[in-house]
Coordinates of C-alpha atoms and ligand atoms in Angstrom, one line a residue:
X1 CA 119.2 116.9 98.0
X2 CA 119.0 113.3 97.6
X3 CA 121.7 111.1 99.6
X4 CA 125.4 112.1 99.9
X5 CA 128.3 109.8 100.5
X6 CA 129.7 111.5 103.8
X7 CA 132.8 109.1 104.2
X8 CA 134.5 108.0 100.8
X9 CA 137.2 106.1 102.5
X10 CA 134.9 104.2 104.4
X11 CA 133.0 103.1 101.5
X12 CA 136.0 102.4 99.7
X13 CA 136.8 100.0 102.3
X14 CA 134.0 98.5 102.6
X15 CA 133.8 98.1 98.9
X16 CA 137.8 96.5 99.3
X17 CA 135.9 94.0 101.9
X18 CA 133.1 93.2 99.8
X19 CA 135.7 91.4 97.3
X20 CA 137.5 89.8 99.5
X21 CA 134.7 88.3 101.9
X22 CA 131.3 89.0 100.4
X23 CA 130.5 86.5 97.2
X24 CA 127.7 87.8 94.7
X25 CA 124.6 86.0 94.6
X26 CA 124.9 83.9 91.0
X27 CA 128.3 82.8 91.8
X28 CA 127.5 81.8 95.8
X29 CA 125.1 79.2 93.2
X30 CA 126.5 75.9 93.2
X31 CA 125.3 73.0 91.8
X32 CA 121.8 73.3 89.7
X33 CA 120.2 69.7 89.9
X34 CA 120.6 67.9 86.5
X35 CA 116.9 68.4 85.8
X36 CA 117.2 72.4 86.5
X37 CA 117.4 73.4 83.3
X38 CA 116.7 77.5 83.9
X39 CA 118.4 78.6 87.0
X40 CA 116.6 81.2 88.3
X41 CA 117.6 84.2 90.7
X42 CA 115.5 82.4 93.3
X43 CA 117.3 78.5 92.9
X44 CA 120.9 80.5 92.1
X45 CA 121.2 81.3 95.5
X46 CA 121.0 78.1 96.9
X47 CA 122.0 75.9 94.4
X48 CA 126.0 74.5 93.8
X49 CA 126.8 74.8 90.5
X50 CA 127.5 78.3 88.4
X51 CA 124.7 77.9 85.5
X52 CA 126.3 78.8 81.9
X53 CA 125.4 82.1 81.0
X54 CA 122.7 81.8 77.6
X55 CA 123.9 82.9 74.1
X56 CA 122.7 86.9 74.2
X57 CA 119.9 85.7 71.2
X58 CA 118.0 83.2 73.2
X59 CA 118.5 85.2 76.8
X60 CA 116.2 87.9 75.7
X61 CA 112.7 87.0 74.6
X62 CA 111.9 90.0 72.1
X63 CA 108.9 91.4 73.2
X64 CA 105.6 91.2 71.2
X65 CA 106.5 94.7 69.2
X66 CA 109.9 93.2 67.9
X67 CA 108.2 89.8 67.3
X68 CA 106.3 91.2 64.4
X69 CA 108.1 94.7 63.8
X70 CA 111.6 94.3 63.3
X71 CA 111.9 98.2 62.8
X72 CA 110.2 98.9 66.4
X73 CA 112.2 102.0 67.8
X74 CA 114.0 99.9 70.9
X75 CA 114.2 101.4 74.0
X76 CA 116.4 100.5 77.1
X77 CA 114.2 102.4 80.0
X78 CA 116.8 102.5 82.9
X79 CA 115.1 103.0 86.8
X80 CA 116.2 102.4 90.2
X81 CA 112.5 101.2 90.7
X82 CA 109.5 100.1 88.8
X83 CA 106.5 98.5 89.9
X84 CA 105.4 95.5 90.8
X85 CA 108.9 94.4 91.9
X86 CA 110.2 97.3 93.7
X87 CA 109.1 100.9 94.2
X88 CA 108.3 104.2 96.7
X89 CA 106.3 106.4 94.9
X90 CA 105.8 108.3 91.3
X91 CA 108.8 106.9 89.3
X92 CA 107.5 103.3 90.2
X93 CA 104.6 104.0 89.2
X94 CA 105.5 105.5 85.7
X95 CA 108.1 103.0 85.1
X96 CA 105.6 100.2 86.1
X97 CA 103.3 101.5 83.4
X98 CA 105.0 103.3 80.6
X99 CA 106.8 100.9 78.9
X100 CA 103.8 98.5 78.5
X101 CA 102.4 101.6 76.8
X102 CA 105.2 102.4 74.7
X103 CA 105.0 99.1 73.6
X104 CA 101.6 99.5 72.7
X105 CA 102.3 102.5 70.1
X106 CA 105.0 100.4 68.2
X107 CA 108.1 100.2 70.5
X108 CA 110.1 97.8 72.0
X109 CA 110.7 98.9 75.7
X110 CA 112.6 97.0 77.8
X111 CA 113.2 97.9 81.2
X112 CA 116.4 97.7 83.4
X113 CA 116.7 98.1 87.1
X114 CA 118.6 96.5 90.1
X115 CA 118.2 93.2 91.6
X116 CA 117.0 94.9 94.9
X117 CA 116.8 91.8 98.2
X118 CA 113.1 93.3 98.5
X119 CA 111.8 91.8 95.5
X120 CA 109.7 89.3 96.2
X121 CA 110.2 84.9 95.6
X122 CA 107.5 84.8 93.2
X123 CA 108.8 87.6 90.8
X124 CA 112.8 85.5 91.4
X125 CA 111.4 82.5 90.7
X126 CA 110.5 83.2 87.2
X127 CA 113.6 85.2 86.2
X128 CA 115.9 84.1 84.0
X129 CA 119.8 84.1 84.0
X130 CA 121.3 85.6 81.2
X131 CA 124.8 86.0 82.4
X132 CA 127.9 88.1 84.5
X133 CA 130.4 90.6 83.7
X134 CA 132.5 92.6 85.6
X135 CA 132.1 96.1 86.3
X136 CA 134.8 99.2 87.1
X137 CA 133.6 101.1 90.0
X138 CA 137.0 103.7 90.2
X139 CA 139.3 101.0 91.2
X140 CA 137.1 98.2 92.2
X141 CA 135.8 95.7 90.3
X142 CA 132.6 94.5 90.4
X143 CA 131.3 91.2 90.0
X144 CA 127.6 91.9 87.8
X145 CA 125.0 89.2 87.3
X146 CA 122.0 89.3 85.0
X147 CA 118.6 88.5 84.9
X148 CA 115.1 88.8 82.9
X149 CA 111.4 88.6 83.0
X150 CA 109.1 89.2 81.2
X151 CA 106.1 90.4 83.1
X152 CA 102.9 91.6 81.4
X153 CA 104.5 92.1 78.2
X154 CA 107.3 93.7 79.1
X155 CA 110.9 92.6 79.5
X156 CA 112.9 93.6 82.4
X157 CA 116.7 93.0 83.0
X158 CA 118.0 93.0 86.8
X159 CA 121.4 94.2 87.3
X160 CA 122.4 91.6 90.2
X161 CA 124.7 92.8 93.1
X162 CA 124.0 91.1 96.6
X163 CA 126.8 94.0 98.1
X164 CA 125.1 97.3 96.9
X165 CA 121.2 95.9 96.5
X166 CA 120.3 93.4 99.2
X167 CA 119.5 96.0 101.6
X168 CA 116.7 97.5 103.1
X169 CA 115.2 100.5 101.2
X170 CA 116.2 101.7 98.0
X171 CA 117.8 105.1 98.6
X172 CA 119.5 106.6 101.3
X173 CA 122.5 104.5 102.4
X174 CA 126.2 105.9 103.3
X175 CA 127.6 104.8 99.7
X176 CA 124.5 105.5 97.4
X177 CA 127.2 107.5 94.8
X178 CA 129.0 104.1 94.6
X179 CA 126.1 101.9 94.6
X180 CA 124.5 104.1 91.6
X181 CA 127.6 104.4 89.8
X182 CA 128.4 100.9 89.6
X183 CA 124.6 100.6 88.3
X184 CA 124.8 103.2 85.5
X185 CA 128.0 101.6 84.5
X186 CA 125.9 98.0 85.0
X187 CA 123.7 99.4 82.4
X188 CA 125.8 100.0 79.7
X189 CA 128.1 97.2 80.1
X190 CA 124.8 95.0 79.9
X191 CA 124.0 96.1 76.1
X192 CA 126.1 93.6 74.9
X193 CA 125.3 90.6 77.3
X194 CA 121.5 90.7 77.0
X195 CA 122.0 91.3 73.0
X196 CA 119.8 94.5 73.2
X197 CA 121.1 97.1 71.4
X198 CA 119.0 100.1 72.1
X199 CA 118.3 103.0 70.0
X200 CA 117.8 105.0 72.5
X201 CA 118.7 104.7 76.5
X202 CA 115.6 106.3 78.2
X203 CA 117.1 107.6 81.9
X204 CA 115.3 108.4 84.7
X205 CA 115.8 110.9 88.2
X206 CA 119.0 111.4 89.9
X207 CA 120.2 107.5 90.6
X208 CA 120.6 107.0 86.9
X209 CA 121.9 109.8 85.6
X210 CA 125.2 108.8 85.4
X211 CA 124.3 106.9 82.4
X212 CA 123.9 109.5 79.9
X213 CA 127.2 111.1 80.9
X214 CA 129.4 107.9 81.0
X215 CA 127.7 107.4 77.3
X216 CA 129.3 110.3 76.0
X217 CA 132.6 110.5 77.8
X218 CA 133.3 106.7 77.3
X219 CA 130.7 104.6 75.8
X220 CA 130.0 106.4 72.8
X221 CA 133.2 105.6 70.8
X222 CA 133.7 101.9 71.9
X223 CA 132.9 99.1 69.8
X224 CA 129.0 98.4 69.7
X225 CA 127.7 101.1 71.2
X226 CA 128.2 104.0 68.4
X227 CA 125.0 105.9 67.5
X228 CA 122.1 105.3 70.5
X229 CA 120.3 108.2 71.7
X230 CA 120.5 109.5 75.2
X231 CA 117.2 111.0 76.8
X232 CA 116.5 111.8 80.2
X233 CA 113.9 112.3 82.5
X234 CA 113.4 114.7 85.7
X235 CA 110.7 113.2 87.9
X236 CA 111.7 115.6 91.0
X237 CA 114.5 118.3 90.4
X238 CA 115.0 118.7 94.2
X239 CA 116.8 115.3 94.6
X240 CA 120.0 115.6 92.1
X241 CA 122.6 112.8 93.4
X242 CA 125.0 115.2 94.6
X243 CA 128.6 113.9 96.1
X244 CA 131.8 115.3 97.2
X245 CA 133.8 116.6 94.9
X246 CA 136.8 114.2 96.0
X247 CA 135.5 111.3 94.9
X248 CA 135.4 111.5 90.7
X249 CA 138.3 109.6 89.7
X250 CA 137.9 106.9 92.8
X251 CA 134.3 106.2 92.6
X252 CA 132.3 107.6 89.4
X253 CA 136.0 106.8 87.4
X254 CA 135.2 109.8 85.3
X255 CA 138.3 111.4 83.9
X256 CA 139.9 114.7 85.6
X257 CA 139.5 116.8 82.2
X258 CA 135.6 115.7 82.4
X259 CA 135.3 116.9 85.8
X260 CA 133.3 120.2 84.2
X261 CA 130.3 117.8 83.3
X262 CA 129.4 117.0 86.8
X263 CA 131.0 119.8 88.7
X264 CA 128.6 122.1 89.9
X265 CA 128.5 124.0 93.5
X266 CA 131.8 122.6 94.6
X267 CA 130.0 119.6 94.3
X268 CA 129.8 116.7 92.2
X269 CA 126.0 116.9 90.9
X270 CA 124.7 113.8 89.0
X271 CA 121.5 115.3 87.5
X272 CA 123.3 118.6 86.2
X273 CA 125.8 116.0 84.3
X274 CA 122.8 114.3 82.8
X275 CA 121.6 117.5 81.8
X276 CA 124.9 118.4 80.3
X277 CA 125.1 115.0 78.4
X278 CA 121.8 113.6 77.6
X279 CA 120.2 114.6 74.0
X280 CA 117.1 115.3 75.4
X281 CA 115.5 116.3 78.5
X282 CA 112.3 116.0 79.6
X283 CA 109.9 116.5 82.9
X284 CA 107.0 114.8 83.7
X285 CA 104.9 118.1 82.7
X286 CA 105.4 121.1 81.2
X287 CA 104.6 123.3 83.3
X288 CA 107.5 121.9 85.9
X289 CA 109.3 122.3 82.3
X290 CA 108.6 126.0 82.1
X291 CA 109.2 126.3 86.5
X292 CA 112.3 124.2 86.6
X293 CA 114.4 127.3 84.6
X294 CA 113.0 129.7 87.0
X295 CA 115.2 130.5 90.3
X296 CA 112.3 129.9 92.9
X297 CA 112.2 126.2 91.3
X298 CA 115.2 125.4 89.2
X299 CA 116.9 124.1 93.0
X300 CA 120.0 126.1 91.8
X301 CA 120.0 124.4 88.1
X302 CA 117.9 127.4 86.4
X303 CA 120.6 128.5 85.3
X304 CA 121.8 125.3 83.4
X305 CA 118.3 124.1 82.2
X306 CA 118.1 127.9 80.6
X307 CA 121.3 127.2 78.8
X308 CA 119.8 124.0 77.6
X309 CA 116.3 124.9 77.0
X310 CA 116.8 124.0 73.7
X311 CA 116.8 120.0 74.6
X312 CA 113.8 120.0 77.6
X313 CA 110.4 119.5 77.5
X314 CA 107.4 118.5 79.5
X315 CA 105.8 115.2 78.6
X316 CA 102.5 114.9 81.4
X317 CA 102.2 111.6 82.6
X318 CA 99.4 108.8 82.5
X319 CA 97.8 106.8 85.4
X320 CA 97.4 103.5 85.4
X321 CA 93.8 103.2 84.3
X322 CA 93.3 99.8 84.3
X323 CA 93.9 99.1 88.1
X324 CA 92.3 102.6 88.8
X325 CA 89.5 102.2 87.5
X326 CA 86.2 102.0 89.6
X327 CA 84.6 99.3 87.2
X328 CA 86.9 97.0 88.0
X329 CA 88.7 97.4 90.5
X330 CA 88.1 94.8 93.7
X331 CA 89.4 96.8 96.7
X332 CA 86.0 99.0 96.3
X333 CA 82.7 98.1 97.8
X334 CA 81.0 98.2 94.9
X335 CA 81.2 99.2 91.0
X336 CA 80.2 101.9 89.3
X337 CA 81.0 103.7 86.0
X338 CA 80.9 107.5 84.5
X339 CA 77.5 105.9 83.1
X340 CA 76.0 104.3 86.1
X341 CA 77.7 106.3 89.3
X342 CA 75.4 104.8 92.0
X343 CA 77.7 102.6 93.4
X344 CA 79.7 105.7 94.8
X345 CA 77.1 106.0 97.0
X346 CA 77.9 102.5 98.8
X347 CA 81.4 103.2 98.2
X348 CA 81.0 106.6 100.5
X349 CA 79.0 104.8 103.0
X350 CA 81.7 102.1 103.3
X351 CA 84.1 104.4 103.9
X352 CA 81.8 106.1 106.0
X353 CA 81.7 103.4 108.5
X354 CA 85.2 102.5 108.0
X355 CA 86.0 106.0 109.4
X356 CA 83.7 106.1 111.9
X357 CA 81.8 109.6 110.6
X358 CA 78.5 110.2 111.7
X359 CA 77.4 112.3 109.4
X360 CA 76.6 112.9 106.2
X361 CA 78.7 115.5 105.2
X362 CA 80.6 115.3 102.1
X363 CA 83.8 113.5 102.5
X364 CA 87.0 115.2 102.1
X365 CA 90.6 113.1 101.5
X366 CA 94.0 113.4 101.6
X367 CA 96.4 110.4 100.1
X368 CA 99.7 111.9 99.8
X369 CA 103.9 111.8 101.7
X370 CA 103.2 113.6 104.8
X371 CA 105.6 116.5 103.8
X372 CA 105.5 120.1 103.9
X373 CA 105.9 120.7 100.2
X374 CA 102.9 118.8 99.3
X375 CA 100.6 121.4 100.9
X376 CA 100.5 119.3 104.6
X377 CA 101.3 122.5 106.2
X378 CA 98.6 124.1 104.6
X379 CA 95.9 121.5 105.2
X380 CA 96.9 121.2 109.2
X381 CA 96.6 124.7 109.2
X382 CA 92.8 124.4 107.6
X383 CA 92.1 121.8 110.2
X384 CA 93.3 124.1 113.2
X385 CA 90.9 126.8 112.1
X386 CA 88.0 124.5 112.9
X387 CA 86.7 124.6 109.3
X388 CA 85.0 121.1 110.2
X389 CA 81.8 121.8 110.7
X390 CA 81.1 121.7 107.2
X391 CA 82.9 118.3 106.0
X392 CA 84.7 114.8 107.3
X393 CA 88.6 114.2 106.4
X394 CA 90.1 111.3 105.9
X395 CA 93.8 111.4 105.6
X396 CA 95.9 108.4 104.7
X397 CA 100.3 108.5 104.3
X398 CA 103.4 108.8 106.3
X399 CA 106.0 111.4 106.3
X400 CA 107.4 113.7 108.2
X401 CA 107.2 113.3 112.3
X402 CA 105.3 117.1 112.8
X403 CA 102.8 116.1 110.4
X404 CA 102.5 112.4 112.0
X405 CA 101.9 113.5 115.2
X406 CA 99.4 116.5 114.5
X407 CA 97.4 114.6 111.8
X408 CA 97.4 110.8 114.3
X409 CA 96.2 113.6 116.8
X410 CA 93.7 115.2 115.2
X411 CA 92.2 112.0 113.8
X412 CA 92.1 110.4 117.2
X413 CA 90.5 113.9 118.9
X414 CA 87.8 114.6 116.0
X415 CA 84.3 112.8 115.1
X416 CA 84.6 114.3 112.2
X417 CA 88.4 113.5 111.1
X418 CA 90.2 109.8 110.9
X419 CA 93.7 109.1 109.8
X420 CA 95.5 106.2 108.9
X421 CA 99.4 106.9 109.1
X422 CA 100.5 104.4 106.8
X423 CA 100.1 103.5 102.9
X424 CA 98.1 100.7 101.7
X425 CA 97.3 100.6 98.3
X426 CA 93.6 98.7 98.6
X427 CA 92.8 101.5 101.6
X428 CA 93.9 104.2 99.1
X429 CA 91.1 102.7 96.4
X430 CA 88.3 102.4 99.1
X431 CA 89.2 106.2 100.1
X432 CA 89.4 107.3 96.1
X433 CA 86.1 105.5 95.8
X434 CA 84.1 107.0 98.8
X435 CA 85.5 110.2 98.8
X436 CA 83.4 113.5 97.4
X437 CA 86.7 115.8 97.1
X438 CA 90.6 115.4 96.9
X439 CA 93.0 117.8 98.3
X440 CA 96.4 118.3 96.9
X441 CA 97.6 121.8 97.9
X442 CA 101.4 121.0 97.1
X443 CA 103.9 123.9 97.1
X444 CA 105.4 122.5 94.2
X445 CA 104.3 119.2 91.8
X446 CA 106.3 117.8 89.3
X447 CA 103.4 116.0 87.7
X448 CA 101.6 114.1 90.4
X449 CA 99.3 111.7 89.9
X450 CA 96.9 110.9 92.9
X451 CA 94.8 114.0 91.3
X452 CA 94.4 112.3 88.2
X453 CA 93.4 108.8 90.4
X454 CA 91.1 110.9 92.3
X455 CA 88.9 111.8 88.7
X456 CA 88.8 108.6 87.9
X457 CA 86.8 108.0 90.7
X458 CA 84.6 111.2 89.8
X459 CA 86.5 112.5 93.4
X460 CA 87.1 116.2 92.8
X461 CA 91.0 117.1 93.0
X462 CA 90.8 120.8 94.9
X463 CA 94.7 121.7 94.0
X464 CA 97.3 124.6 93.7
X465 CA 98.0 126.2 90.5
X466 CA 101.7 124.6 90.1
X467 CA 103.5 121.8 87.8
X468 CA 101.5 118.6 87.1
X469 CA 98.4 119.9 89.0
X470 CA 98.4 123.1 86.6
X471 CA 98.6 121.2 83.5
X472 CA 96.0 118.4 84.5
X473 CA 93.5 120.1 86.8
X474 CA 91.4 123.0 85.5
X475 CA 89.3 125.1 87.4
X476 CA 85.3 124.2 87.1
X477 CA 84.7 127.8 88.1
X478 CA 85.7 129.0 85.2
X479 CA 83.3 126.7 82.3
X480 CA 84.2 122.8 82.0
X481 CA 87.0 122.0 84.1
X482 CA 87.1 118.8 86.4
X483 CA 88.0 120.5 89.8
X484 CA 89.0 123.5 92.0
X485 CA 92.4 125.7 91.7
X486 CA 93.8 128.2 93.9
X487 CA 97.0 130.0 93.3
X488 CA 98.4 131.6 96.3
X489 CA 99.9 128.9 99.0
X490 CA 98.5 130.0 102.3
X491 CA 95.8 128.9 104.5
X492 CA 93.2 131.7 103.2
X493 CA 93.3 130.6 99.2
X494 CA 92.8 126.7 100.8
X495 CA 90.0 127.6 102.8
X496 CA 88.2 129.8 100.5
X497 CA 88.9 127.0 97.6
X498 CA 87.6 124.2 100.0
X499 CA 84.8 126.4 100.9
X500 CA 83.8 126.7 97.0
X501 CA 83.6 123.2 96.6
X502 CA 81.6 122.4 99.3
X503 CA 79.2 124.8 98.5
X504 CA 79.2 123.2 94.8
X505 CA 78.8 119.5 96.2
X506 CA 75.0 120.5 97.0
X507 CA 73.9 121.9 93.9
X508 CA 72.9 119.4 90.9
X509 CA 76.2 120.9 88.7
X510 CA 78.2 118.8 91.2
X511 CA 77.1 115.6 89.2
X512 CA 77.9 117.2 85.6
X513 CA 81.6 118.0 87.4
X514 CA 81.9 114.7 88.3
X515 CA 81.2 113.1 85.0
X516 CA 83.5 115.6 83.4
X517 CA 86.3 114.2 86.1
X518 CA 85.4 111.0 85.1
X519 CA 86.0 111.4 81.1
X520 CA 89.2 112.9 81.3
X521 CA 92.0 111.0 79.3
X522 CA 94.8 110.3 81.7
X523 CA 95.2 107.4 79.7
X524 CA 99.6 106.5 79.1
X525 CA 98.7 105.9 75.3
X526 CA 98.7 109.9 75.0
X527 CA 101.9 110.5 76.9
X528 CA 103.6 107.5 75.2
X529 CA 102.8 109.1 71.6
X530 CA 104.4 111.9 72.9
X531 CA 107.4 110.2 74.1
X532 CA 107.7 108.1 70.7
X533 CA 107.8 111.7 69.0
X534 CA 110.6 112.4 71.5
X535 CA 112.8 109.3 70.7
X536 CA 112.5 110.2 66.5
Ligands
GLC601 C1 107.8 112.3 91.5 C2 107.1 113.7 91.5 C3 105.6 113.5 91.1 C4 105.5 112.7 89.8 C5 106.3 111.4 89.9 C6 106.2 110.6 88.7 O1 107.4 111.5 92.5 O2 107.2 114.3 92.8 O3 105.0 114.8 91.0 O4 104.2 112.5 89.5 O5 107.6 111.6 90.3 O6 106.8 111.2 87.6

């Protein structure tokens, strides 16, 4: 379950101090020096003067879709992260990649997301400030300041906050239920300000799914707001914003006879109110769809997906194929395409000597969390049963201390294993790119997408039958297919499926599999047709 708040009354006091002692970032901002004409979130924090807030019209640059298509579906994608500026894993990396695409098929996306400290001086620099409101958090309330870019064709607001956002990480702190309630309220208080009037508000995972409920139990009848669509998406069911029960009326501000939207469990639960109150619901595959309304994988809301089956679907996701793409991209040692694939073979003896293997054997890797869902447990218990002999591993992530410590160990004790416990994106592309196969055994898989990174590099994904992996990975052993499946999650099926492969990896259909790995479409033009047919 994702972050709880364990002590209401300290976070209500803490909240009380922020307004008496702790000033917002825009209006620390003093004066902006007479030839400053566009503050930005960078120059607001130092300078001495509040800057004006723009006319809505002229903050918000339409994007290119609205600059020629006035009827462009508009859509207000909300996130608690999205890459470049701020991320930790999967939603980033959707967020920092759909809109672009949906903007491609005709829409206009925008994206909005808090102001989080970690965003780097070169992104604040270029933002633009639209303007402040106040928000209601329960009682409190809550100076909000707002910004834009437009990066890469897409807009992006920043809900500004110094008091729940300049902090380290972006989940996880003693007041998250406050800090993403006054966001989701950010959101829809924002409509007006940046003059974007969305048809449809686009929700994502358990830190924004407030939204969709305060919609329909406030914002739907107030002035401005009347008709806009509400869909929301379930990038991992297992984290679901749930809060003590205590703490509806004084933090969330929702109404006692509403309590039944988000009551679930003796619990508040965020993601079950969003599933009560959004129009539609979709999961980033659909076979999670299918496995979320069962009781082995519904995390105790089977029950309440079931009753609402009618409104969720399974939309797979894309991968960015731009930046993973091994014509192209520069982290690699050398180029190569689906056409010409030579250049894997530098690639693998980069990595090669990067790992220290002395051997030739085919190269096995493992980019992932170091958790036991995603299969880790499975693949340390491959590597204690000495399977080596037949291939090098190179395992690269962080996670879970058990999984640290055996993997750091068995990469310091083996020739033939190396692992890197930490996540660098260029060392990820040099390990896609040198590989031969890709393990992803995970218990369970929303979507994922390192599998789909992995056949872009013509590495083969060897994964378990379940959620994203199911829907994008099909066996080879069975005609076409661009990789190895197993079903049952033990050590055995792992082995025997590893096993498989590497007897494959020596015969000449090896090549044929690659190519067919390499000419799969994991573009986001086919999942953002699919969304566009969603938001109709
Ligand atoms: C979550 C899921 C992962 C999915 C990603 C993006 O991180 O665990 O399977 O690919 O979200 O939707």
């Amino acid at each position: 379950m994702a972050s709880k708040v364990n002590n209401t009354s300290k976070s209500s006091k803490t909240a009380a101090e922020n307004k008496a002692e702790k000033k917002p970032a825009a209006t620390k901002n003093t004066a902006t020096k007479a030839t400053d004409k566009k503050p930005t979130a960078s120059k607001i924090a130092t300078a001495s003067k509040k800057p004006a807030a723009k006319k809505p019209a002229e903050a918000s640059k339409p994007n290119a879709a609205t600059a020629e298509n006035k009827t462009a579906k508009k859509i207000l994608f909300v996130t608690a992260e999205a890459f470049p500026f701020a991320g930790t894993g999967g939603l980033g990396e959707v967020a920092g990649s759909l809109p672009k695409a949906l903007n491609n098929v005709g829409a206009d996306c925008r994206v909005i997301m808090p102001l989080f400290g970690s965003i780097a001086e070169k992104y604040r620099q270029k933002m633009t400030y639209i303007g402040q409101t106040h928000v209601m958090v329960g009682w409190r309330n809550q100076y909000c300041g707002l910004f834009s870019l437009t990066n890469d064709g897409v807009t992006t607001y920043f809900v500004d906050n110094e008091y729940y956002f300049k902090r380290d990480g972006i989940y996880g702190h003693f007041d998250d239920g406050e800090r993403w309630a006054f966001f989701c309220r950010a959101v829809l208080e924002a409509i007006p300000l940046v003059g974007f009037k969305p048809d449809v508000i686009h929700s994502n995972d358990h830190a924004t799914a407030l939204v969709p409920v305060y919609y329909k139990t406030e914002y739907a009848s107030r002035y401005g707001y009347n008709g806009i669509k509400n869909v929301f998406t379930i990038h991992n069911l297992e984290y679901q914003g749930c809060y003590p029960s205590f703490i509806l009326g004084d933090v969330f501000g929702i109404a006692e006879h509403d309590r039944w939207i988000v009551d679930f469990n003796w619990e508040l639960n965020c993601v079950k109110g969003a599933i009560e109150s959004a129009d539609k619901v979709t999961t980033v595959s659909p076979t999670y769809a299918k496995e979320i309304q069962t009781p082995e994988r519904g995390y105790g809301l089977h029950d309440i997906l079931c009753r609402n089956a009618g409104k969720l679907s399974g939309i797979l996701n894309g991968v960015n194929v731009e930046e993973y793409n091994p014509e192209k991209n520069t982290s690699i040692a050398k180029h190569y395409s689906a056409a010409d694939t030579s250049g894997k073979t530098e690639c693998k003896a980069a990595l090669k000597k990067e790992c220290g293997f002395e051997d030739d054997k085919p190269i096995v890797a493992v980019i992932s969390r170091l958790a036991g869902h995603k299969g880790l447990d499975l693949v340390k218990g491959l590597l204690e049963r000495e399977w080596l002999g037949r291939a090098n591993i190179v395992i690269l992530g962080t996670g879970e201390k058990y999984l640290e410590d055996f993997f750091a160990w068995y990469g310091g004790s083996h020739k033939s294993a190396k692992t890197f416990i930490t996540y660098n994106k260029d060392l990820a592309h040099r390990i896609y790119s040198g590989a031969d196969m890709f393990l992803m055994p995970s218990g369970s898989e929303p979507c994922g997408l390192s599998q789909m990174m992995a056949c872009r590099y013509g590495t083969i994904p060897i994964v378990r039958r379940t959620g994203g992996l199911a829907d994008s990975i099909h066996d080879c052993r069975s005609g076409g297919g661009n990789g190895f499946v197993f079903d049952d999650y033990t050590v055995e099926a792992l082995c025997d499926t590893v096993n498989a492969a590497i007897d494959l990896y020596y015969k000449k259909e090896w090549k044929e599999l690659m190519l067919r790995a390499m000419n799969c479409d994991f573009t986001w033009d086919r999942s953002a047709v699919e969304y566009m047919r969603l938001y109709e």
